Coordinates of C-alpha atoms and ligand atoms in Angstrom, one line a residue:
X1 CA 156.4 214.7 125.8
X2 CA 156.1 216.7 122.2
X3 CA 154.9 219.7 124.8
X4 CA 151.9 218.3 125.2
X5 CA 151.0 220.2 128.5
X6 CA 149.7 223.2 128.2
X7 CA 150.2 226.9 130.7
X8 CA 149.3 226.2 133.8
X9 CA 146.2 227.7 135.2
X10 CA 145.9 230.7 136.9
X11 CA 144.3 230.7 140.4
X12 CA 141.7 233.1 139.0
X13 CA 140.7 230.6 136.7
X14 CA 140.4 227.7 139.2
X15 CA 136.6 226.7 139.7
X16 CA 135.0 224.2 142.3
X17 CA 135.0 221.0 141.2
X18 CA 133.3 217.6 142.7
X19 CA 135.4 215.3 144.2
X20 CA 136.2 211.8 142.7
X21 CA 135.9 208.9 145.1
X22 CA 137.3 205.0 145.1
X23 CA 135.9 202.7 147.4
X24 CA 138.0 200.1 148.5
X25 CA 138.4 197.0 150.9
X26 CA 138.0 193.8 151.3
X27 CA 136.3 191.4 149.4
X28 CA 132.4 190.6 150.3
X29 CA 132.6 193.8 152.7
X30 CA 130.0 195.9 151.0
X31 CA 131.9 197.7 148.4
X32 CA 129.3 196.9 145.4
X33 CA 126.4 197.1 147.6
X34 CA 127.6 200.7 149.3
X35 CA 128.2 201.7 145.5
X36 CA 124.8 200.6 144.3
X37 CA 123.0 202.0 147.8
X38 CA 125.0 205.8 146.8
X39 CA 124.2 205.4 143.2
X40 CA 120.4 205.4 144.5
X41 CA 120.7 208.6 146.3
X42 CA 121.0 210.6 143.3
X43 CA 118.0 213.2 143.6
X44 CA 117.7 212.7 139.9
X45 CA 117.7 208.9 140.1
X46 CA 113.8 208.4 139.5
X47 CA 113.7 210.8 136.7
X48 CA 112.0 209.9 133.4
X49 CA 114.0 208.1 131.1
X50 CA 117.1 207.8 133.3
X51 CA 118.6 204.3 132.9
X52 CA 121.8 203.7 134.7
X53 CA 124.6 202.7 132.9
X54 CA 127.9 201.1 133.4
X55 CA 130.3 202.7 132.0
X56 CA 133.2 202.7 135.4
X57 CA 132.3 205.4 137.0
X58 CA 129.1 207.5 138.0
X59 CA 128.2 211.1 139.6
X60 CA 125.3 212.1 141.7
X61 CA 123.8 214.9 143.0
X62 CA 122.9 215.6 146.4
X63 CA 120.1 217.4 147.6
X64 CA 122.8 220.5 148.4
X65 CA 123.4 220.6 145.3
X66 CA 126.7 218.9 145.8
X67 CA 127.8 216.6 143.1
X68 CA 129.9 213.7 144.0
X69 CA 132.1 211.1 141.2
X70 CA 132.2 207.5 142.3
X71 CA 134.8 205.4 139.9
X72 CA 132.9 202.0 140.0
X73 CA 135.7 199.7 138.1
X74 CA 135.4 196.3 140.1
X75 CA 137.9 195.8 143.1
X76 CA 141.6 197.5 143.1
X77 CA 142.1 197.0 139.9
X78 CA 141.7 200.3 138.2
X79 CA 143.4 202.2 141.2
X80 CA 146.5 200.2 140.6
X81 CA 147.0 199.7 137.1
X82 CA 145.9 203.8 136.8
X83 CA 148.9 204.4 139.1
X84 CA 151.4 201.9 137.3
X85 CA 150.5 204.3 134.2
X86 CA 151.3 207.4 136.6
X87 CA 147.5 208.6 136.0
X88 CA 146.0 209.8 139.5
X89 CA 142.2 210.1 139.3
X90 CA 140.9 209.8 142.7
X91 CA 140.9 212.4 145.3
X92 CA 140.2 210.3 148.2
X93 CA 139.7 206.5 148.9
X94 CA 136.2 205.5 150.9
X95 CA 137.9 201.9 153.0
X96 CA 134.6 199.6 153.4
X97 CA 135.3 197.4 156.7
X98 CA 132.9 194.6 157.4
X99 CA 131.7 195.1 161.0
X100 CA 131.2 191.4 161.3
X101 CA 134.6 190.6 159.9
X102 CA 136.9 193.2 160.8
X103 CA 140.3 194.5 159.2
X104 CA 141.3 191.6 156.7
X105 CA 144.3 191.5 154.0
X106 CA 142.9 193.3 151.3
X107 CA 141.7 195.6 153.7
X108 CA 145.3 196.6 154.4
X109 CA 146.2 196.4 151.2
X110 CA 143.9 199.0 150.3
X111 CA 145.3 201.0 153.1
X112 CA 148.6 200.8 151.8
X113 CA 147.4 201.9 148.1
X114 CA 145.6 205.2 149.8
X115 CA 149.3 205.7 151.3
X116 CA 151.2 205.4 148.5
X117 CA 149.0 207.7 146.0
X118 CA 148.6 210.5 149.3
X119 CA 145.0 210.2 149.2
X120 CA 143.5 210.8 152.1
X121 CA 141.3 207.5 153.5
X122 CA 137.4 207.8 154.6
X123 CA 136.4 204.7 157.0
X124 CA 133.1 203.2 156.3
X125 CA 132.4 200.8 158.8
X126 CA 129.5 198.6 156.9
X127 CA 126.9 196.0 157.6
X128 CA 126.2 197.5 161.0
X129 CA 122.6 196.5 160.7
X130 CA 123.7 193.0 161.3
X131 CA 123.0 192.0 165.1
X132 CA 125.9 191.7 167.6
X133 CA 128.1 193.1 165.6
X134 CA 131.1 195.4 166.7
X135 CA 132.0 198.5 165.3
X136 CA 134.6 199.4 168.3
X137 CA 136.6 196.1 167.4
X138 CA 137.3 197.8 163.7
X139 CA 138.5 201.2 164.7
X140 CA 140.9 199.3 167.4
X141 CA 142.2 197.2 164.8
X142 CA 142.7 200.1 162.3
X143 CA 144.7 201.8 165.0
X144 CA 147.2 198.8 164.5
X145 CA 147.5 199.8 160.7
X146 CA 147.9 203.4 161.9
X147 CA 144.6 204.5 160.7
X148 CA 143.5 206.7 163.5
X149 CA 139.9 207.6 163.4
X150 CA 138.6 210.6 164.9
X151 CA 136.1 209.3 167.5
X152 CA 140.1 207.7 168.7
X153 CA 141.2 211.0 168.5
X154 CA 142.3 211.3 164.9
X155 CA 142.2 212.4 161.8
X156 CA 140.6 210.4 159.6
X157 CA 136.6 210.3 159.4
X158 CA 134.5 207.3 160.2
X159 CA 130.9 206.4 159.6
X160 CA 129.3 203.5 160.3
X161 CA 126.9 202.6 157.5
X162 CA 124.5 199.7 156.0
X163 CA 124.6 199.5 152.2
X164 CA 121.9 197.0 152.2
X165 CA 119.6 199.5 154.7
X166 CA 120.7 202.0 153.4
X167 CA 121.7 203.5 157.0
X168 CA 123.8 206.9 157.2
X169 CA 125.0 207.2 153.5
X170 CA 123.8 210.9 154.1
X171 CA 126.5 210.9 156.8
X172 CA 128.7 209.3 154.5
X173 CA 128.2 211.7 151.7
X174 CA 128.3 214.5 154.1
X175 CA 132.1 213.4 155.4
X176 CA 132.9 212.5 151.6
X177 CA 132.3 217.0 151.3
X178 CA 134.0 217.9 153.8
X179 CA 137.1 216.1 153.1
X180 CA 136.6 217.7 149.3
X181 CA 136.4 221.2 151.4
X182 CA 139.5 220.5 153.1
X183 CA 141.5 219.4 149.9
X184 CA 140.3 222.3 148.2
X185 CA 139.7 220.8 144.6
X186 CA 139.3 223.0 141.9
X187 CA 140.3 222.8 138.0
X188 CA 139.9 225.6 135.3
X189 CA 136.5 224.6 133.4
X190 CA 137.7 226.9 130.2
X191 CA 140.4 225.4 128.6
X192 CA 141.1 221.9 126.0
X193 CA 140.2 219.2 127.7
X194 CA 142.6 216.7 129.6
X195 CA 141.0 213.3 131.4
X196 CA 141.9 209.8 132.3
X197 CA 140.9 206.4 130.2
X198 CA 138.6 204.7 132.9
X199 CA 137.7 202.0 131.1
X200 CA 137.3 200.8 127.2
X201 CA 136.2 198.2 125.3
X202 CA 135.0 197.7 121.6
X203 CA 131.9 197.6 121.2
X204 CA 130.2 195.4 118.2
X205 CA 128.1 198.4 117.0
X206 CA 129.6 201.3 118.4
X207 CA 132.8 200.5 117.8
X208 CA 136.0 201.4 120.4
X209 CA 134.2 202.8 123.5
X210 CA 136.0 204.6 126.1
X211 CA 135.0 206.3 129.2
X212 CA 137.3 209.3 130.2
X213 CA 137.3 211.1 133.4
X214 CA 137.5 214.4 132.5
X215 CA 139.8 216.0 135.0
X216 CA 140.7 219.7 133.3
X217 CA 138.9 221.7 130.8
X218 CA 135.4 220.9 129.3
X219 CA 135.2 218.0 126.9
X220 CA 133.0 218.8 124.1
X221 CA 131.2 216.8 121.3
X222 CA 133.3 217.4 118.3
X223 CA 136.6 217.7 119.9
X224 CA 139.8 216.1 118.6
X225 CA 141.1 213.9 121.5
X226 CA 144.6 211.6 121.8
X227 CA 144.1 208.8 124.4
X228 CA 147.4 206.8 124.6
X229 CA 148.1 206.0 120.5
X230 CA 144.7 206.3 119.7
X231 CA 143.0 209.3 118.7
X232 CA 139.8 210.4 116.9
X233 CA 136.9 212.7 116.5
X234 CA 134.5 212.5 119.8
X235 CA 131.8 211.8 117.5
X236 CA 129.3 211.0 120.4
X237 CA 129.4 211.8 124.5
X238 CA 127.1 209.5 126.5
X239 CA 126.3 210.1 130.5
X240 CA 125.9 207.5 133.3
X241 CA 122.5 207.1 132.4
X242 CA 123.2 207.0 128.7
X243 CA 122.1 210.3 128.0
X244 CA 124.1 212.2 124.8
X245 CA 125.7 215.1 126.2
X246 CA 127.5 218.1 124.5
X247 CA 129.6 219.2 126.9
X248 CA 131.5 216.9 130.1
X249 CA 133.4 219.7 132.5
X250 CA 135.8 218.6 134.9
X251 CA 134.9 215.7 137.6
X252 CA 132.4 213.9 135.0
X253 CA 132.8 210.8 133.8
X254 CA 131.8 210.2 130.1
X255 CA 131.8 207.6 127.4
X256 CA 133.3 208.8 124.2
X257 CA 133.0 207.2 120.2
X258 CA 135.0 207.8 117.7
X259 CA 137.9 206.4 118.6
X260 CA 140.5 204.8 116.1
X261 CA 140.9 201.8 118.6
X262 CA 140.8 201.0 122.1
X263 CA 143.3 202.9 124.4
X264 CA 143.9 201.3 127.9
X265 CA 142.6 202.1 131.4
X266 CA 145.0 204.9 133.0
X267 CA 145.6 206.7 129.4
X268 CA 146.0 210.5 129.6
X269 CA 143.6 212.1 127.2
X270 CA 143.6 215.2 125.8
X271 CA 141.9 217.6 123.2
X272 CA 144.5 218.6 120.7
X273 CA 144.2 221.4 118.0
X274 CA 143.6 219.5 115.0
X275 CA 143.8 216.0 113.5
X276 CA 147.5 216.6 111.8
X277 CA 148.8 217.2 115.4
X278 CA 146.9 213.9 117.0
X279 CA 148.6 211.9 114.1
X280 CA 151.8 213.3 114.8
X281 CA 151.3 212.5 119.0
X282 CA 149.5 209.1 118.3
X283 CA 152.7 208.4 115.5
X284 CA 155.1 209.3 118.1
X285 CA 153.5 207.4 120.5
X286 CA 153.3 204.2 118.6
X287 CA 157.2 204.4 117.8
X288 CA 157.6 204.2 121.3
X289 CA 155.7 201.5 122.0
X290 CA 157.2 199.3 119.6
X291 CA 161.2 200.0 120.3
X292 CA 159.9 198.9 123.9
X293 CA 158.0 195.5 122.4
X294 CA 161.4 194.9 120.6
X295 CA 163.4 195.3 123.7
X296 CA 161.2 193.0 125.2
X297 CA 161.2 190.6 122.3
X298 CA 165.2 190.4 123.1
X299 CA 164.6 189.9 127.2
X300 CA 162.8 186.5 126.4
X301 CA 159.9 184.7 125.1
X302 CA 158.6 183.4 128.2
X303 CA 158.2 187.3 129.6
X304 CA 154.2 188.8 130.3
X305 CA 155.2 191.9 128.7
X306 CA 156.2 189.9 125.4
X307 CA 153.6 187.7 125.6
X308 CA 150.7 190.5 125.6
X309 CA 152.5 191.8 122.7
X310 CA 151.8 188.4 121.2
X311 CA 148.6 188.1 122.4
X312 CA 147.7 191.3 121.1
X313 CA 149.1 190.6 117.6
X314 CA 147.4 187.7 117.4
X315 CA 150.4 185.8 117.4
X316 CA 150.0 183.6 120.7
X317 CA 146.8 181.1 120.9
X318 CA 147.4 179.6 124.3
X319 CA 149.2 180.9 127.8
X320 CA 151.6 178.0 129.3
X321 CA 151.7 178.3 133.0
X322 CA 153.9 176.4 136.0
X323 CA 152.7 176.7 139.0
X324 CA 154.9 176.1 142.4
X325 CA 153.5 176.7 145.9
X326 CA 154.0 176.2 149.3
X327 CA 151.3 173.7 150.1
X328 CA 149.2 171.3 148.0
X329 CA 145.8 172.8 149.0
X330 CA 147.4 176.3 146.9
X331 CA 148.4 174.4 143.8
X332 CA 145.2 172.8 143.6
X333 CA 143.0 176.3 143.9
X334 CA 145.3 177.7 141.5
X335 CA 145.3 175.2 138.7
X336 CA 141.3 174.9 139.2
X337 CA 141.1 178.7 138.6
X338 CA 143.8 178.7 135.8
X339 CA 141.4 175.9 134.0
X340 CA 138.6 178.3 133.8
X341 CA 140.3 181.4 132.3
X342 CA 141.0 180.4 128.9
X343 CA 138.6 181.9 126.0
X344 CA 138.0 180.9 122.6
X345 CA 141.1 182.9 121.3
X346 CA 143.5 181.8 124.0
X347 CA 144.0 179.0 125.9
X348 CA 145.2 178.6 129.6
X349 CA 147.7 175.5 130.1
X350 CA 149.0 174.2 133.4
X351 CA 152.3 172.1 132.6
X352 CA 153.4 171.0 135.8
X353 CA 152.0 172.1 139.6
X354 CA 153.6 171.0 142.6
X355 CA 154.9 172.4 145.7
X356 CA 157.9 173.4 146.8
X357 CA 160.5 176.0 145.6
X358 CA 161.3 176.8 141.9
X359 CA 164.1 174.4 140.9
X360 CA 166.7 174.6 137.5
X361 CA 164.3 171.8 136.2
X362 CA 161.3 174.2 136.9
X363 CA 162.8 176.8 134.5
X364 CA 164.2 174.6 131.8
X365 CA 160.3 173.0 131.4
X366 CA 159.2 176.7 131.3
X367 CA 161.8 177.8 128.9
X368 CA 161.0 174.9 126.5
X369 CA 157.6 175.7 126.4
X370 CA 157.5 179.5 126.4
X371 CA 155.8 179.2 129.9
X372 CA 155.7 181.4 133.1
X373 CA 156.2 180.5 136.2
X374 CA 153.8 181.4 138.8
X375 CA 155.1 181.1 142.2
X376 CA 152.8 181.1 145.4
X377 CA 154.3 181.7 148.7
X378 CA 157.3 179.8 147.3
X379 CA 161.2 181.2 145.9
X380 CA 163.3 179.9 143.4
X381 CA 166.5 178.7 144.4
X382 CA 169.7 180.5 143.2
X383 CA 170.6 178.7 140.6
X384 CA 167.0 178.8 139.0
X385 CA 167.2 182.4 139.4
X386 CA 170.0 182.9 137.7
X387 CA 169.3 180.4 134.7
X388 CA 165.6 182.1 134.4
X389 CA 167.4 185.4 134.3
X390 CA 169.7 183.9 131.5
X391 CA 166.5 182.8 129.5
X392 CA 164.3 185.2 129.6
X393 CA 161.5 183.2 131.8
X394 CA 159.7 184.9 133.8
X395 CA 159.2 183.7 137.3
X396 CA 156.1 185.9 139.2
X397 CA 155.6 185.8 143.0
X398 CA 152.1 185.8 144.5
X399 CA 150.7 186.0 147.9
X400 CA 147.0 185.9 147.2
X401 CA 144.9 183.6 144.8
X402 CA 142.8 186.1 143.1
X403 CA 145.9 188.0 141.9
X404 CA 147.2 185.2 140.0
X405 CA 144.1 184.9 138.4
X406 CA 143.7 188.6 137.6
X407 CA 147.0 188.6 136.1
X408 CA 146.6 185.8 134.0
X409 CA 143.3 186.6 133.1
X410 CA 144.1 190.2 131.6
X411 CA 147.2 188.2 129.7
X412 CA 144.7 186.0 128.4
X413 CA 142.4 189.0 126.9
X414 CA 145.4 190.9 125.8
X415 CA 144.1 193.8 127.7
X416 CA 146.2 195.6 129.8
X417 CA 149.8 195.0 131.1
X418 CA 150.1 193.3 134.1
X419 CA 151.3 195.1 136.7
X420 CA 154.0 194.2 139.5
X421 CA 152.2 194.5 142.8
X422 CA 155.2 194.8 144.7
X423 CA 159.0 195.5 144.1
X424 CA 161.6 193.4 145.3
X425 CA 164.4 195.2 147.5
X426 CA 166.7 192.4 149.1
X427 CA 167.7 189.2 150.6
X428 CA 169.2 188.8 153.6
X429 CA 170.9 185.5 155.2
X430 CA 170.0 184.5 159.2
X431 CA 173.5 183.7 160.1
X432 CA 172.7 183.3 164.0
X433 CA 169.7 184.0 166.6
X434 CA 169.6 185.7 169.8
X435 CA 167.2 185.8 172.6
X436 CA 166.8 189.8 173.8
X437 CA 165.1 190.8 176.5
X438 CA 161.5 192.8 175.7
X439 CA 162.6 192.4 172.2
X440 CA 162.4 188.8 171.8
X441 CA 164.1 186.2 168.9
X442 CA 166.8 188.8 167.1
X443 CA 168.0 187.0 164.0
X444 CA 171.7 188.2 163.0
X445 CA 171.7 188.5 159.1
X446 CA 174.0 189.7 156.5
X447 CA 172.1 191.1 153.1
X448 CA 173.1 189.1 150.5
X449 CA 171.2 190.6 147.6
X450 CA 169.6 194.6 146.8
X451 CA 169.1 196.0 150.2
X452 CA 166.5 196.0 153.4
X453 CA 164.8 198.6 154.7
X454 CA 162.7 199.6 157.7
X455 CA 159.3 200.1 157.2
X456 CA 158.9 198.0 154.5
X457 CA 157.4 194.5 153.9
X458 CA 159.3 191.1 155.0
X459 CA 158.6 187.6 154.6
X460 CA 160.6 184.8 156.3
X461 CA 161.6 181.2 153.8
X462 CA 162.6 178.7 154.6
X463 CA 164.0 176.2 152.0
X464 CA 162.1 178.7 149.8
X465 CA 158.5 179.2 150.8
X466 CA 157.1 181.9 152.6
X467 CA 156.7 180.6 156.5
X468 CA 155.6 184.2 157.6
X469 CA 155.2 187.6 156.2
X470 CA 155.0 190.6 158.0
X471 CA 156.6 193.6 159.1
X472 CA 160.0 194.4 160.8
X473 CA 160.3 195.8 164.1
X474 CA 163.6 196.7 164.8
X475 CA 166.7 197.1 161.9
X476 CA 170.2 197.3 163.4
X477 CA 174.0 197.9 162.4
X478 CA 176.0 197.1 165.7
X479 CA 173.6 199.1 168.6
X480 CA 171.8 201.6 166.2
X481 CA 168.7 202.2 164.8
X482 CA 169.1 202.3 160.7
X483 CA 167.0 202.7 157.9
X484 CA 168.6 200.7 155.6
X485 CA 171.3 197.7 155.2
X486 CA 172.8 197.5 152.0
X487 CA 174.0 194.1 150.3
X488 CA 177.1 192.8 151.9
X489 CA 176.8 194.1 155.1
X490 CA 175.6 192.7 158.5
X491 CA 172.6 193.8 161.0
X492 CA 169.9 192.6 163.5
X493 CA 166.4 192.3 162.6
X494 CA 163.0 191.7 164.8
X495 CA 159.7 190.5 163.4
X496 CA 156.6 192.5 164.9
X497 CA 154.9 189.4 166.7
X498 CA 157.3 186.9 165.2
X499 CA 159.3 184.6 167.0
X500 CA 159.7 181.4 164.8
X501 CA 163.4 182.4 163.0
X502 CA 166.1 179.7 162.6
X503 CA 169.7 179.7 161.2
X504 CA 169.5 179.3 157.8
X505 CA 166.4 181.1 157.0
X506 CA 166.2 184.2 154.5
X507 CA 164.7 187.0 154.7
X508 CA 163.3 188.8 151.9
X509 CA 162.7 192.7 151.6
X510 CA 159.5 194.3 149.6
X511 CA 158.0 197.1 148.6
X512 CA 154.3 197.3 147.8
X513 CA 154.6 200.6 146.0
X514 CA 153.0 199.5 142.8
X515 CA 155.2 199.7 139.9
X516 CA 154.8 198.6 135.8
X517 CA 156.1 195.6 134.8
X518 CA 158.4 197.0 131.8
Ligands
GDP1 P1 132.1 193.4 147.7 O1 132.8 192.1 147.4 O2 133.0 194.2 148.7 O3 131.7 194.2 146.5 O4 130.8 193.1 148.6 P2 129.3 193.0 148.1 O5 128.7 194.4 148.0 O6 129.1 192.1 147.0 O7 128.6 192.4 149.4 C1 128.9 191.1 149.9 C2 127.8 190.6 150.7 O8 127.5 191.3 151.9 C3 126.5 190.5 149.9 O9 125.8 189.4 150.2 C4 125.7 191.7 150.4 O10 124.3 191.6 150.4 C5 126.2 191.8 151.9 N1 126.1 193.2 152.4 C6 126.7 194.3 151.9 N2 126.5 195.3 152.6 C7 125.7 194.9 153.7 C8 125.1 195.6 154.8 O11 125.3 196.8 155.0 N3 124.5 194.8 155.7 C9 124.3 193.5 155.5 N4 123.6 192.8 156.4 N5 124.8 192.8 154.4 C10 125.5 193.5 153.5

């Protein structure tokens, strides 16, 4: 894009750098206590005058010497809507497991994110202070996600930890180093600065903050920086611990003012010549986004995508919302946390909430009031696909709670666009059922829509909600093995530990490769 990248470094001019770490897992295992616990091994924590500071992301420095990055954003979020913008900012992924709890959803979720951006995965197995607990039980049940540990024989370090005692996060820093040996990072300190957006916000005094992880080059006070369309004069670089710094080299978070507004997380950044050239990148930029805001504005009204470009303009004052799931326990804990998301700018409204699958009458009550539909663990039927297609209503599947809530909740503040968390690949019809020996229930299908393919996610409906989810074990075209079924033709598919399939049931084919919603 308007050859923004510049020569690619020579290997001469490769230096060291520290590596940059996300923790992940699942929720209440430790992730904000283990962060807070690493924070406090910094050797210049108890300095004079140092006051920690959020500001996404923090480094420390070990007694080595060593310096590690942590990015601190609360829960996947950054990770994923950084990768939906292409940005990659982490070198590896630290997976917090509970030993009292074990591998849980989000837990393999996270697993699945470390897989998909090729970073390479560090266990902590946490909270092993806790009496009776069973650290064993965790690396067994990692083997079933195919995370092999090496006390198993494999190749992925584990260290069991307590963020609360504070047990073995020397150990932990320790493996975090030597997988930074292994993946050799480096980056050439002596050239423009290039970073990520980590997170922004505007700030009353200060104006649009943004912290940048600067990933190549130094970053100095003074430079003229593009992040996204925004651009502007680093007028000030603050620290971790709020410190005003001159120069940030490569692995350091920093917060940066002078922005002319407030680009989003997973925004490329980079130090341009002078400001005639950031105008002409941040023009350019701008142009782009709005021909996409106008295709948009043609898909529909009742699309995310148009309605954050509302939102954002002002435009929109309240977020209409139907919500269909597959038991009444879901619609309830989903129209109690919509209820609380609204602010004073926009409001959240439920129209309608009930379970079962998304009907024509669901998507003309949408349509009519500019509404989405959020589906949990439910489909819409053909016919209301088809019609919502024809609208321009946009009907969003969920599997987990906190995801609706996330999504709607970044709508609502106009922040950042919400992401798909999965892509859709195919239906396919179960025309009969057989009963195979060592295999078990083999449902004959033929794929009616997109495609199926092994290895990737399934869920079984049944008059359109999700009965089970899971993964495929077997994927056949007469007696072979295949990877992949494409629509119109017929094969054999087995559920991994799933018996429960009847004629008439559809299978449904998904990717959890994250991907942007435009
Ligand atoms: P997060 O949701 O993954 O960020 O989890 P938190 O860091 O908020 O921790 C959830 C709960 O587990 C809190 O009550 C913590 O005090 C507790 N906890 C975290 N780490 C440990 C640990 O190592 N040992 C024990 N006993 N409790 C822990």
């Amino acid at each position: 894009e308007l050859g923004l990248e510049g020569a690619p470094d020579t290997e001469a001019e490769l230096q060291p750098r520290p590596p940059v770490v996300t923790i992940m897992g699942h929720v209440d295992h430790g992730k904000t206590s283990l962060l807070d616990a690493l924070r406090q091994t910094d050797v210049a924590a108890h300095e004079a005058g140092g006051i920690t500071q959020h500001i996404g992301a923090y480094q420390i420095e070990l007694p080595s010497g060593g310096k590690v990055t942590f990015i601190d954003t609360p829960g996947h979020e950054a990770f994923t809507a950084m990768r939906a913008r292409g940005a990659s900012v982490t070198d590896m992924v630290v997976l917090v497991v509970a030993a009292d709890d074990g591998v849980m959803p989000q837990t393999v979720e996270a697993i699945r994110h470390a897989r998909a951006a090729n970073v390479p995965l560090i266990v902590a197995i946490n909270k092993i202070d806790k009496p009776g607990v069973r650290p064993d039980r965790v690396r067994q049940e990692l083997l079933q996600h195919e995370v092999v540990v090496e006390s198993l024989g494999g190749e992925t370090q584990e260290v069991e930890v307590s963020a609360t005692q504070r047990i073995n996060l020397d150990k932990l820093l320790e493996a975090i180093l030597l997988q930074a040996e292994i993946l050799d990072l480096r980056a050439n300190p002596n050239r423009p600065a290039e970073g990520t957006v980590i997170e922004s916000k505007l700030d009353r005094g200060r104006g649009p903050v943004a912290t940048v992880l600067v990933q190549r080059g130094t970053l100095r006070q003074g430079d003229i920086v593009v992040a996204g369309t925004e651009w502007g004069r680093v007028r000030a670089m603050l620290d971790d611990r709020g410190r005003q710094i001159k120069e940030a080299p490569p692995s350091l978070p920093v917060e940066i003012l002078g922005l002319s507004g407030v680009p989003a997380a997973g925004e490329h950044c980079i130090v341009v010549p002078d400001e005639a050239r950031a105008r002409e990148i941040s023009e350019y930029r701008q142009r782009r986004a709005r021909e996409k805001a106008a295709l948009a504005a043609g898909a529909g009204r009742g699309t995310l995508n148009e309605m954050l470009a509302r939102i954002q303009a002002g435009e929109q004052k309240e977020v209409a919302v139907v919500v269909k799931a597959d038991v009444q326990g879901s619609v309830e804990a989903i129209v109690a946390t919509l209820g609380k998301l609204g602010n004073e700018e926009v409001k959240v409204r439920v129209l309608h909430g009930a379970v079962g699958q998304i009907t024509e009458s669901d998507v003309q009550l949408a349509k009519a009031s500019n509404a989405v539909i959020v589906a949990f663990n439910v489909r819409a039927t053909a016919q209301a696909r088809e019609l919502a297609q024809r609208e321009g209503v946009e009907i969003r599947y969920y599997s987990i709670i906190y995801e609706v809530a996330d999504d709607i909740e970044k709508l609502v503040k106009g922040r950042l666009a919400p992401v798909q968390r999965e892509k859709f690949l195919g239906y396919a019809q179960v025309l009969q059922v057989f009963d195979v020996k060592k295999v078990g229930k083999v449902a004959g299908c033929r794929v009616t829509e997109g495609v199926v393919r092994r290895g990737a996610g399934v869920r079984l409906l049944r008059d359109g909600v999700v009965i089970h989810q899971g993964e495929l074990s077997t994927l056949r075209r007469f007696k072979d093995d295949v990877r992949e079924v494409q629509n119109g033709y017929e094969c054999g598919m087995s559920f991994a530990n799933y018996d429960d399939i009847k004629v008439g049931d559809v299978i449904e084919c998904y990717e959890t490769e994250t991907v942007a919603a435009a």
